[in-house]
Coordinates of C-alpha atoms and ligand atoms in Angstrom, one line a residue:
M1 CA 68.6 -16.9 5.1
D2 CA 72.2 -16.0 5.0
E3 CA 72.8 -15.7 1.2
S4 CA 76.5 -15.2 1.5
N5 CA 76.8 -18.6 3.1
P6 CA 73.9 -21.0 2.4
A7 CA 75.5 -23.6 4.7
K8 CA 74.8 -21.2 7.7
S9 CA 71.1 -20.9 6.8
P10 CA 68.9 -22.1 9.8
V11 CA 66.8 -23.9 7.1
P12 CA 68.8 -26.4 5.1
L13 CA 68.5 -26.2 1.3
E14 CA 67.1 -29.7 1.2
I15 CA 64.2 -28.5 3.3
F16 CA 63.5 -25.8 0.7
R17 CA 63.4 -28.5 -2.0
Q18 CA 61.1 -30.7 0.1
V19 CA 58.7 -27.7 0.7
V20 CA 58.4 -27.2 -3.1
E21 CA 58.0 -30.9 -3.7
Q22 CA 55.3 -31.4 -1.1
A23 CA 53.5 -28.1 -1.6
A24 CA 49.8 -28.4 -2.6
L25 CA 50.2 -25.8 -5.2
A26 CA 51.2 -26.7 -8.8
I27 CA 54.8 -25.3 -9.0
S28 CA 56.9 -25.0 -12.1
I29 CA 60.3 -23.4 -12.7
T30 CA 61.2 -22.3 -16.2
D31 CA 64.0 -20.6 -18.0
S32 CA 63.7 -17.0 -19.2
Q33 CA 61.8 -18.2 -22.3
A34 CA 59.2 -20.2 -20.3
H35 CA 60.7 -23.6 -21.1
I36 CA 59.9 -25.9 -18.2
L37 CA 62.9 -27.0 -16.1
Y38 CA 61.1 -28.4 -13.1
T39 CA 57.5 -29.4 -12.0
N40 CA 56.4 -30.6 -8.6
P41 CA 54.0 -33.6 -7.9
A42 CA 51.1 -31.2 -7.4
F43 CA 51.7 -29.9 -11.0
E44 CA 51.2 -33.4 -12.3
H45 CA 48.1 -33.8 -10.1
V46 CA 46.5 -30.7 -11.5
T47 CA 47.6 -30.9 -15.2
G48 CA 47.9 -34.6 -15.7
Y49 CA 51.5 -34.1 -17.1
A50 CA 54.3 -36.1 -15.6
P51 CA 57.6 -34.2 -15.3
K52 CA 59.3 -36.1 -18.1
E53 CA 56.4 -35.2 -20.5
V54 CA 56.8 -31.4 -20.0
I55 CA 60.5 -30.8 -19.1
G56 CA 61.9 -28.8 -22.0
R57 CA 58.5 -27.8 -23.3
N58 CA 57.1 -24.3 -23.2
E59 CA 54.4 -23.5 -20.6
S60 CA 52.2 -22.8 -23.5
I61 CA 51.6 -26.6 -23.6
L62 CA 48.9 -25.7 -21.0
S63 CA 47.4 -22.9 -23.0
Y64 CA 43.9 -23.3 -24.2
K65 CA 43.3 -20.9 -27.0
V66 CA 40.2 -19.2 -25.6
T67 CA 42.4 -17.0 -23.2
P68 CA 42.6 -13.7 -25.1
K69 CA 46.1 -12.9 -26.5
L70 CA 45.9 -9.6 -24.6
V71 CA 46.1 -11.5 -21.3
Y72 CA 49.4 -13.1 -22.3
E73 CA 50.7 -9.8 -23.7
T74 CA 49.9 -8.0 -20.4
M75 CA 51.5 -10.9 -18.5
W76 CA 54.7 -10.8 -20.4
A77 CA 54.8 -7.0 -20.3
Q78 CA 54.7 -7.3 -16.5
L79 CA 57.3 -10.1 -16.4
L80 CA 59.6 -8.3 -18.7
R81 CA 59.5 -5.3 -16.2
Q82 CA 60.6 -7.9 -13.7
R83 CA 57.4 -7.7 -11.8
P84 CA 55.3 -10.6 -10.6
W85 CA 52.1 -11.3 -12.4
N86 CA 48.8 -12.8 -11.1
G87 CA 45.8 -13.7 -13.2
L88 CA 43.4 -16.3 -14.4
L89 CA 44.0 -18.4 -17.5
V90 CA 42.0 -21.2 -19.1
N91 CA 44.3 -24.2 -19.1
R92 CA 44.0 -27.6 -20.8
R93 CA 45.0 -30.7 -19.1
K94 CA 46.8 -33.6 -20.7
D95 CA 43.4 -35.4 -21.2
G96 CA 42.1 -32.3 -23.0
S97 CA 39.8 -31.2 -20.2
R98 CA 39.9 -27.5 -19.2
Y99 CA 40.2 -25.8 -15.9
L100 CA 40.6 -22.3 -14.7
A101 CA 44.0 -21.6 -13.3
N102 CA 44.8 -18.9 -10.8
L103 CA 48.4 -18.4 -11.7
T104 CA 51.2 -16.3 -10.1
I105 CA 54.5 -15.9 -12.0
T106 CA 57.5 -14.5 -10.2
P107 CA 60.7 -13.5 -12.1
V108 CA 63.9 -14.9 -10.5
M109 CA 66.9 -12.6 -11.1
D110 CA 70.6 -13.3 -10.8
K111 CA 73.1 -11.2 -9.0
S112 CA 73.5 -9.0 -12.1
G113 CA 69.7 -8.3 -12.1
E114 CA 69.0 -10.4 -15.2
T115 CA 66.0 -12.6 -15.2
T116 CA 67.2 -16.1 -15.4
H117 CA 64.2 -18.1 -14.4
Y118 CA 60.5 -17.8 -13.7
L119 CA 58.6 -19.4 -10.8
G120 CA 55.1 -20.4 -11.6
M121 CA 52.5 -21.4 -9.0
H122 CA 48.9 -22.1 -9.9
R123 CA 45.8 -23.9 -8.6
D124 CA 42.6 -25.0 -10.1
V125 CA 39.9 -22.5 -9.2
T126 CA 37.2 -23.9 -11.5
E127 CA 34.9 -24.9 -8.6
V128 CA 35.3 -21.5 -6.9
H129 CA 34.6 -19.8 -10.2
R130 CA 31.5 -22.0 -10.7
L131 CA 30.2 -21.2 -7.3
E132 CA 30.8 -17.4 -7.8
R133 CA 29.1 -17.5 -11.1
Q134 CA 26.2 -19.5 -9.6
V135 CA 25.8 -16.9 -6.9
Q136 CA 26.1 -14.1 -9.4
N137 CA 23.4 -15.8 -11.7
Q138 CA 21.1 -16.2 -8.7
K139 CA 21.6 -12.6 -7.7
T140 CA 20.9 -11.5 -11.2
L141 CA 17.8 -13.7 -11.4
I142 CA 16.5 -12.5 -8.0
E143 CA 17.2 -8.9 -9.0
S144 CA 15.3 -9.3 -12.3
V145 CA 12.4 -11.0 -10.5
V146 CA 12.3 -8.4 -7.8
D147 CA 12.5 -5.6 -10.4
A148 CA 9.8 -7.1 -12.6
A149 CA 7.5 -7.5 -9.6
Q150 CA 4.5 -5.2 -9.7
V151 CA 4.9 -4.3 -6.0
A152 CA 7.4 -1.9 -4.5
I153 CA 10.1 -3.8 -2.5
A154 CA 12.8 -2.3 -0.3
M155 CA 15.3 -3.8 2.1
L156 CA 16.1 -1.7 5.1
D157 CA 19.0 -1.9 7.6
E158 CA 18.7 -1.7 11.4
N159 CA 18.4 2.1 11.2
E160 CA 15.5 1.8 8.7
K161 CA 17.7 3.1 5.9
V162 CA 16.9 1.7 2.5
I163 CA 19.8 -0.4 1.2
L164 CA 18.2 -2.1 -1.7
D165 CA 15.0 -1.4 -3.7
N166 CA 13.3 -2.3 -7.0
Q167 CA 12.0 -0.4 -10.0
E168 CA 8.5 0.0 -8.5
Y169 CA 9.9 1.4 -5.3
K170 CA 11.9 3.9 -7.3
K171 CA 8.7 4.9 -9.2
L172 CA 7.0 5.4 -5.8
I173 CA 9.8 7.8 -4.7
A174 CA 9.1 10.0 -7.7
E175 CA 5.3 9.8 -7.2
L176 CA 5.2 10.5 -3.5
A177 CA 8.1 13.0 -3.6
A178 CA 9.2 11.3 -0.4
E179 CA 11.0 8.2 0.8
P180 CA 8.1 5.7 0.7
A181 CA 9.6 3.4 3.4
T182 CA 9.9 6.3 5.9
T183 CA 6.3 7.4 5.2
M184 CA 4.8 3.9 5.4
L185 CA 6.8 2.9 8.5
A186 CA 5.7 6.2 10.3
S187 CA 2.1 5.4 9.5
L188 CA 2.4 1.8 10.6
R189 CA 4.2 2.8 13.8
A190 CA 1.4 5.3 14.6
A191 CA -1.3 2.7 13.8
M192 CA 0.3 -0.3 15.5
G193 CA 1.7 1.4 18.6
A194 CA 3.5 -1.0 20.9
E195 CA 2.9 -3.9 18.4
Y196 CA 5.3 -2.2 16.0
D197 CA 8.2 -2.3 18.6
E198 CA 7.3 -5.9 19.4
I199 CA 7.6 -7.0 15.7
K200 CA 10.9 -5.2 15.5
S201 CA 12.4 -6.8 18.5
T202 CA 11.0 -10.3 17.9
G203 CA 11.3 -10.3 14.1
K204 CA 7.6 -11.2 13.6
S205 CA 6.2 -10.7 10.2
V206 CA 3.3 -8.4 9.5
A207 CA 1.0 -8.9 6.5
D208 CA -1.4 -6.6 4.6
R209 CA -1.6 -3.5 6.8
E210 CA -3.3 -0.7 5.0
V211 CA -1.7 2.7 5.0
R212 CA -3.4 5.9 3.7
F213 CA -1.3 8.6 2.2
V214 CA -3.0 12.0 2.1
R215 CA -1.6 15.1 0.5
E216 CA -3.2 18.5 0.0
N217 CA -4.8 18.9 -3.4
R218 CA -3.8 15.4 -4.5
K219 CA -5.9 12.4 -4.5
T220 CA -5.6 10.1 -1.4
R221 CA -3.5 7.0 -2.1
W222 CA -3.8 3.7 -0.3
F223 CA -1.1 1.1 0.2
C224 CA -1.0 -2.4 1.6
C225 CA 2.2 -3.0 3.5
S226 CA 3.9 -6.2 4.6
I227 CA 7.0 -6.6 6.7
S228 CA 9.2 -9.6 6.9
W229 CA 12.7 -10.1 8.2
I230 CA 15.9 -11.4 6.6
D231 CA 18.9 -12.6 8.7
E232 CA 22.2 -12.2 7.0
Q233 CA 25.4 -13.9 8.2
D234 CA 28.3 -11.5 8.7
S235 CA 30.6 -12.1 5.7
S236 CA 33.6 -10.2 7.1
A237 CA 36.8 -12.1 8.3
D238 CA 35.9 -11.3 11.9
G239 CA 32.7 -13.3 11.5
F240 CA 34.4 -16.4 10.1
Y241 CA 34.7 -18.3 13.4
V242 CA 32.4 -16.1 15.5
P243 CA 29.5 -15.6 13.2
S244 CA 27.2 -12.6 13.9
R245 CA 23.9 -11.9 12.2
R246 CA 22.4 -8.8 10.9
K247 CA 18.7 -8.4 10.6
F248 CA 17.2 -6.6 7.6
M249 CA 13.6 -5.6 7.1
L250 CA 11.9 -6.5 3.9
L251 CA 9.2 -4.0 3.2
V252 CA 6.7 -4.8 0.4
I253 CA 4.3 -2.0 -0.6
Q254 CA 1.4 -2.6 -2.9
D255 CA -0.6 0.4 -4.3
I256 CA -4.2 -0.5 -3.7
T257 CA -5.7 2.9 -4.5
A258 CA -7.6 1.6 -7.5
L259 CA -9.0 -1.2 -5.5
K260 CA -10.0 1.1 -2.7
E261 CA -11.6 3.5 -5.1
Q262 CA -13.5 0.6 -6.6
Q263 CA -14.7 -0.6 -3.2
E264 CA -15.6 3.0 -2.3
A265 CA -17.7 3.4 -5.5
I266 CA -19.5 0.1 -4.7
R267 CA -20.1 1.2 -1.2
V268 CA -21.4 4.6 -2.2
A269 CA -23.6 2.9 -4.9
A270 CA -25.0 0.6 -2.2
L271 CA -25.6 3.5 0.1
R272 CA -27.4 5.4 -2.8
A273 CA -29.6 2.4 -3.4
M274 CA -30.3 2.0 0.3
L275 CA -31.2 5.7 0.6
A276 CA -33.4 5.5 -2.6
E277 CA -35.3 2.6 -1.1
Q278 CA -35.7 4.4 2.2
D279 CA -36.9 7.5 0.3
R280 CA -39.4 5.3 -1.6
I281 CA -40.7 3.7 1.6
R282 CA -40.9 7.2 3.3
G283 CA -42.7 8.6 0.2
L284 CA -45.2 5.7 0.4
R285 CA -45.8 6.2 4.1
E286 CA -46.3 9.9 3.6
A287 CA -48.7 9.5 0.6
L288 CA -50.8 6.8 2.4
S289 CA -50.8 8.7 5.7
G290 CA -51.8 11.8 3.8
A291 CA -54.6 9.9 2.0
V292 CA -55.8 8.4 5.3
F293 CA -55.7 11.8 6.9
Q294 CA -57.6 13.4 4.0
L295 CA -60.3 10.7 4.0
Q296 CA -60.7 10.6 7.7
G297 CA -62.5 14.0 7.7
P298 CA -65.4 13.1 5.3
F299 CA -65.8 9.8 7.1
N300 CA -66.0 11.6 10.4
M301 CA -68.7 13.8 9.0
L302 CA -70.6 10.8 7.6
A303 CA -70.4 9.1 11.0
A304 CA -71.8 12.3 12.7
A305 CA -74.6 12.4 10.1
V306 CA -75.5 8.7 10.7
R307 CA -75.6 9.3 14.5
M308 CA -77.9 12.3 13.9
L309 CA -80.2 10.2 11.7
E310 CA -80.3 7.4 14.3
R311 CA -81.4 9.9 16.9
Q312 CA -84.1 11.3 14.6
N313 CA -85.3 7.8 13.7
G314 CA -89.1 7.5 13.8
T315 CA -89.7 10.8 12.0
N316 CA -89.7 10.9 8.2
M317 CA -86.5 9.0 7.6
T318 CA -86.7 5.4 6.6
D319 CA -84.7 2.6 8.3
T320 CA -83.4 1.7 4.8
L321 CA -81.5 5.1 4.4
V322 CA -79.9 4.8 7.9
T323 CA -78.9 1.2 7.1
S324 CA -77.4 2.2 3.8
L325 CA -75.5 5.0 5.3
E326 CA -74.3 2.7 8.1
E327 CA -73.1 0.2 5.5
A328 CA -71.4 2.9 3.5
L329 CA -69.7 4.1 6.7
A330 CA -68.6 0.6 7.7
T331 CA -67.2 -0.1 4.2
G332 CA -65.4 3.3 4.2
N333 CA -63.9 2.5 7.6
R334 CA -62.8 -0.9 6.4
T335 CA -61.2 0.7 3.4
L336 CA -59.4 3.2 5.7
E337 CA -58.2 0.2 7.8
T338 CA -56.9 -1.5 4.7
L339 CA -55.1 1.7 3.7
R340 CA -53.6 2.1 7.2
A341 CA -52.4 -1.5 7.1
C342 CA -50.7 -0.7 3.8
I343 CA -48.6 2.0 5.3
P344 CA -45.1 0.6 5.7
S345 CA -44.0 0.4 9.3
P346 CA -41.1 2.6 10.4
S347 CA -37.8 0.8 10.2
D348 CA -36.9 -1.2 13.2
E349 CA -33.2 -0.6 12.7
V350 CA -31.1 -1.6 15.7
M351 CA -28.9 0.9 17.5
G352 CA -25.1 0.7 16.9
P353 CA -22.0 2.8 16.9
V354 CA -22.1 5.5 14.3
D355 CA -19.2 7.6 13.0
L356 CA -21.1 10.8 12.0
N357 CA -18.1 12.2 10.1
A358 CA -18.0 9.1 7.9
V359 CA -21.8 9.4 7.4
L360 CA -21.4 13.0 6.3
M361 CA -18.4 12.2 4.1
D362 CA -20.3 9.5 2.4
L363 CA -23.3 11.7 1.7
L364 CA -21.1 14.6 0.4
R365 CA -19.3 12.1 -1.9
M366 CA -22.6 10.7 -3.1
M367 CA -23.9 14.2 -3.8
T368 CA -20.7 15.4 -5.4
P369 CA -22.1 15.2 -9.0
R370 CA -25.2 17.2 -8.0
L371 CA -23.2 19.8 -6.1
L372 CA -20.8 20.2 -9.1
A373 CA -23.8 20.5 -11.5
E374 CA -25.3 23.2 -9.2
G375 CA -22.0 25.0 -9.0
V376 CA -21.9 24.8 -5.2
T377 CA -18.6 25.1 -3.3
V378 CA -18.4 22.8 -0.4
E379 CA -16.4 23.4 2.7
W380 CA -16.1 20.3 4.9
L381 CA -14.8 21.1 8.4
P382 CA -14.9 18.0 10.6
S383 CA -13.7 17.7 14.2
D384 CA -12.7 14.5 16.0
L385 CA -16.1 13.1 17.2
P386 CA -16.9 10.5 19.7
V387 CA -18.8 7.5 18.5
L388 CA -22.5 8.0 18.7
I389 CA -24.9 5.2 19.5
G390 CA -27.7 5.5 17.0
R391 CA -29.4 4.2 13.9
V392 CA -27.0 4.7 11.0
T393 CA -29.6 4.5 8.2
Q394 CA -32.0 6.9 9.9
L395 CA -29.2 9.4 10.7
T396 CA -28.0 9.1 7.1
M397 CA -31.6 9.9 6.0
L398 CA -31.7 12.9 8.4
F399 CA -28.5 14.5 7.0
K400 CA -29.5 13.6 3.4
A401 CA -32.7 15.6 3.9
L402 CA -30.9 18.6 5.4
L403 CA -28.2 18.6 2.7
E404 CA -30.9 18.3 0.0
N405 CA -32.8 21.2 1.6
A406 CA -29.5 23.2 1.6
I407 CA -28.9 22.5 -2.1
E408 CA -32.6 23.4 -2.9
A409 CA -32.1 26.7 -1.0
I410 CA -28.9 27.5 -3.0
R411 CA -30.7 26.7 -6.3
E412 CA -33.1 29.6 -5.6
L413 CA -30.2 32.0 -5.8
R414 CA -29.9 34.0 -9.0
G415 CA -27.1 35.8 -10.8
G416 CA -23.6 35.7 -9.4
A417 CA -24.6 35.1 -5.7
R418 CA -22.2 33.0 -3.6
R419 CA -23.3 29.3 -3.8
E420 CA -21.7 27.8 -0.8
L421 CA -22.4 24.9 1.4
R422 CA -20.5 24.4 4.7
V423 CA -20.6 21.3 6.8
I424 CA -19.1 21.6 10.3
T425 CA -19.0 18.9 13.0
S426 CA -18.1 19.7 16.6
R427 CA -18.5 18.3 20.1
Y428 CA -19.2 19.9 23.4
D429 CA -20.9 19.2 26.7
G430 CA -21.8 15.6 25.9
R431 CA -23.2 16.6 22.6
I432 CA -22.3 16.4 18.9
E433 CA -23.4 19.2 16.7
V434 CA -23.5 19.1 13.0
A435 CA -24.0 22.4 11.3
I436 CA -25.1 22.6 7.7
E437 CA -24.8 26.1 6.4
N438 CA -26.1 27.3 3.0
S439 CA -25.7 30.7 1.3
G440 CA -29.4 30.5 0.0
P441 CA -32.1 32.9 1.0
N442 CA -33.1 33.4 4.7
I443 CA -36.2 31.6 6.0
P444 CA -38.8 34.2 6.8
E445 CA -39.1 34.5 10.7
T446 CA -42.8 33.5 10.5
L447 CA -41.9 30.2 8.9
R448 CA -39.0 29.1 11.2
Y449 CA -41.1 26.7 13.2
K450 CA -43.8 26.0 10.5
V451 CA -41.2 24.3 8.3
F452 CA -41.2 21.4 10.7
E453 CA -44.9 20.8 10.3
P454 CA -46.0 17.9 8.2
F455 CA -47.0 18.7 4.6
F456 CA -45.6 22.2 4.9
T457 CA -43.5 23.4 1.9
T458 CA -42.2 26.6 0.7
K459 CA -41.3 25.1 -2.7
G460 CA -44.6 24.8 -4.3
A461 CA -46.1 21.8 -6.2
E462 CA -44.0 22.4 -9.3
H463 CA -40.9 21.1 -7.3
Q464 CA -42.9 18.0 -6.4
H465 CA -41.7 18.6 -2.9
I466 CA -44.2 17.1 -0.4
G467 CA -42.6 18.9 2.5
M468 CA -41.9 16.0 4.8
G469 CA -38.0 16.3 4.8
L470 CA -37.7 18.5 7.9
T471 CA -40.5 16.7 9.7
G472 CA -38.9 13.3 9.1
A473 CA -35.5 14.7 10.0
Q474 CA -36.8 16.2 13.2
E475 CA -38.5 12.9 14.1
I476 CA -35.2 11.1 13.6
A477 CA -33.3 13.6 15.7
A478 CA -35.9 13.3 18.5
D479 CA -35.7 9.5 18.3
H480 CA -32.0 10.0 19.1
G481 CA -32.8 12.4 22.0
G482 CA -31.6 15.4 19.9
L483 CA -33.1 18.3 18.0
I484 CA -32.7 20.4 14.9
V485 CA -32.5 24.2 15.2
L486 CA -32.8 26.4 12.1
D487 CA -31.1 29.8 12.3
N488 CA -30.7 32.6 9.7
I489 CA -27.3 33.9 8.8
P490 CA -27.3 37.7 8.8
G491 CA -26.8 38.9 5.2
G492 CA -28.2 35.7 3.7
G493 CA -28.2 32.0 4.3
C494 CA -29.4 29.5 6.8
I495 CA -27.8 27.1 9.3
A496 CA -29.5 23.8 10.2
R497 CA -27.9 22.7 13.5
V498 CA -28.4 19.1 14.5
Q499 CA -27.6 18.5 18.1
L500 CA -27.3 14.9 19.3
P501 CA -26.4 13.7 22.8
T502 CA -23.6 11.2 23.1
T503 CA -24.5 9.8 26.5
Ligands
LIG601 P1 52.1 -16.9 -28.0 O1 51.7 -16.4 -29.4 O2 53.3 -17.7 -27.9 O3 52.2 -15.8 -27.0 C1 51.2 -14.8 -26.8 C2 51.9 -13.5 -26.6 O4 52.6 -13.5 -25.4 C3 52.9 -13.1 -27.7 O5 52.3 -12.3 -28.7 C4 54.0 -12.3 -26.9 O6 53.5 -10.9 -26.9 C5 53.9 -12.9 -25.5 N1 55.0 -13.8 -25.3 C6 55.0 -15.1 -25.4 N2 56.1 -15.6 -25.0 C7 56.9 -14.6 -24.7 C8 58.3 -14.5 -24.2 N3 59.0 -15.6 -23.9 N4 58.7 -13.3 -23.9 C9 58.0 -12.2 -24.1 N5 56.7 -12.2 -24.6 C10 56.2 -13.4 -24.8 N6 50.5 -20.1 -20.2 C11 49.3 -20.8 -20.1 O7 48.5 -20.7 -21.0 N7 49.1 -21.5 -19.0 C12 50.0 -21.6 -17.9 O8 49.7 -22.3 -17.0 C13 51.2 -20.9 -18.0 N8 52.1 -20.9 -17.0 C14 53.3 -20.2 -17.2 C15 54.2 -20.3 -16.2 C16 55.5 -19.6 -16.3 C17 56.5 -19.7 -15.2 C18 55.7 -18.8 -17.4 C19 57.0 -18.0 -17.5 C20 54.7 -18.7 -18.4 C21 53.5 -19.4 -18.3 N9 52.6 -19.4 -19.3 C22 51.4 -20.1 -19.2 C23 52.7 -18.5 -20.5 C24 53.2 -19.3 -21.7 O9 54.6 -19.4 -21.7 C25 52.8 -18.6 -23.0 O10 53.3 -17.4 -23.1 C26 51.3 -18.6 -23.2 O11 50.7 -19.9 -22.9 C27 50.9 -18.2 -24.6 O12 51.4 -19.0 -25.5 P2 50.8 -19.1 -26.9 O13 51.6 -20.1 -27.7 O14 49.3 -19.5 -26.8 O15 50.9 -17.7 -27.5

């Protein structure tokens, strides 16, 4: 606009007046003391005051006294420096209702630089403020719920970088001394393979995947992870008309270590009960078999005597004696049959896939209190083993017998001798070998094969050891097409090697 000659302005002054009149903003013009000189129709619409009701009055007519005095002081300090001011004020309409005004005041100066007027423009932003507060309240509510949750929660961007987390997640960072999300996702990726990439590209959810976290000299921790996806609309100006979405991963991690330990304890207790039952049955079989074996000898002798008497019949012997002896023999044989019938039959357990490392781990775990009590140091050196098709209970009994023998051997050590048990698993040439080494005394060369004989024991009756451990173990190994070899370790100790074919 050409100020020197308003008439030459491309926009006539009347247009300027009409613009102000028809503007949607509430516009007021005051003198330098904030006395209202002009208001437009939008002002009346927002405040409820007609021009004639406010002309000559101070703008403070709109003031609702909850706006802090400091706000006005700051406003006036700014205006007196001839700078525009913008801020929020709580205004009161003519009808007494309040609204939040977003107000901009611009000083208008004359040619000499004196402020002669003020231009005020404001709009009612109560609704915007209400929505902002509502969003803020919801955010606070969600954050407190997420923070109070007993599970670790993290939100990750496309690059799997954590952008939001909760208190439990922060605790987990300290406990694991690592970024939990990175650790969990690496484990999930390894376990899920191609499925992981698929869920990432399709945005499919994943629920309750277990992840094990192992660290040297620390107890193993277990976590249950779930993944879901959140789509966020682009909130930038660019995305206003051409919306684009960003996908975030919501990772929920629940520590299930206590639950796992509980399950593990129940499983080991069940295993212990099962093995005790198997031991009881085996003991009964052995005792009854032994009794039948011991009784069979005298009965055989009796049968021979009866046959001799029958051949000599007709001499001095009476029929009555032969008959009595025959009756006694028949009764004895019936008793033997009854005893044989009482011997529990060997288990008819079906063959199935067996993880020998897991079997040995379970046994070592189960025997831990005993090993600790005996002061035995255990070295567990497993290799990756193929799955063996076998009878899991029988194999468990086999290794239990060998481990018990090893502990028994170590018990015989006196003084400060090394008390070591080493369990090594390996695979070669279609075979799995489990070596159980103990640092106990050597087996005398003469007894290396005898120890596999039924009823043989080197322990003596005071240990109540009936000597069937190795025999039973050898039977089980043979039943699986394998064998047990006992070797002495030069300088002391013994290795029991169990070799089982995998094909
Ligand atoms: P007061 O006690 O009168 O003022 C509070 C403090 O502000 C004083 O202590 C003083 O430091 C300062 N102050 C007040 N008047 C002046 C002055 N003339 N010069 C220097 N300092 C001063 N107020 C609203 O509440 N709502 C509005 O919509 C609004 N719109 C306005 C539009 C324009 C164009 C202008 C110029 C002012 C507007 N005001 C508005 C401000 C209004 O004039 C009052 O200053 C304000 O309402 C406070 O008045 P009060 O009577 O509550 O407090």
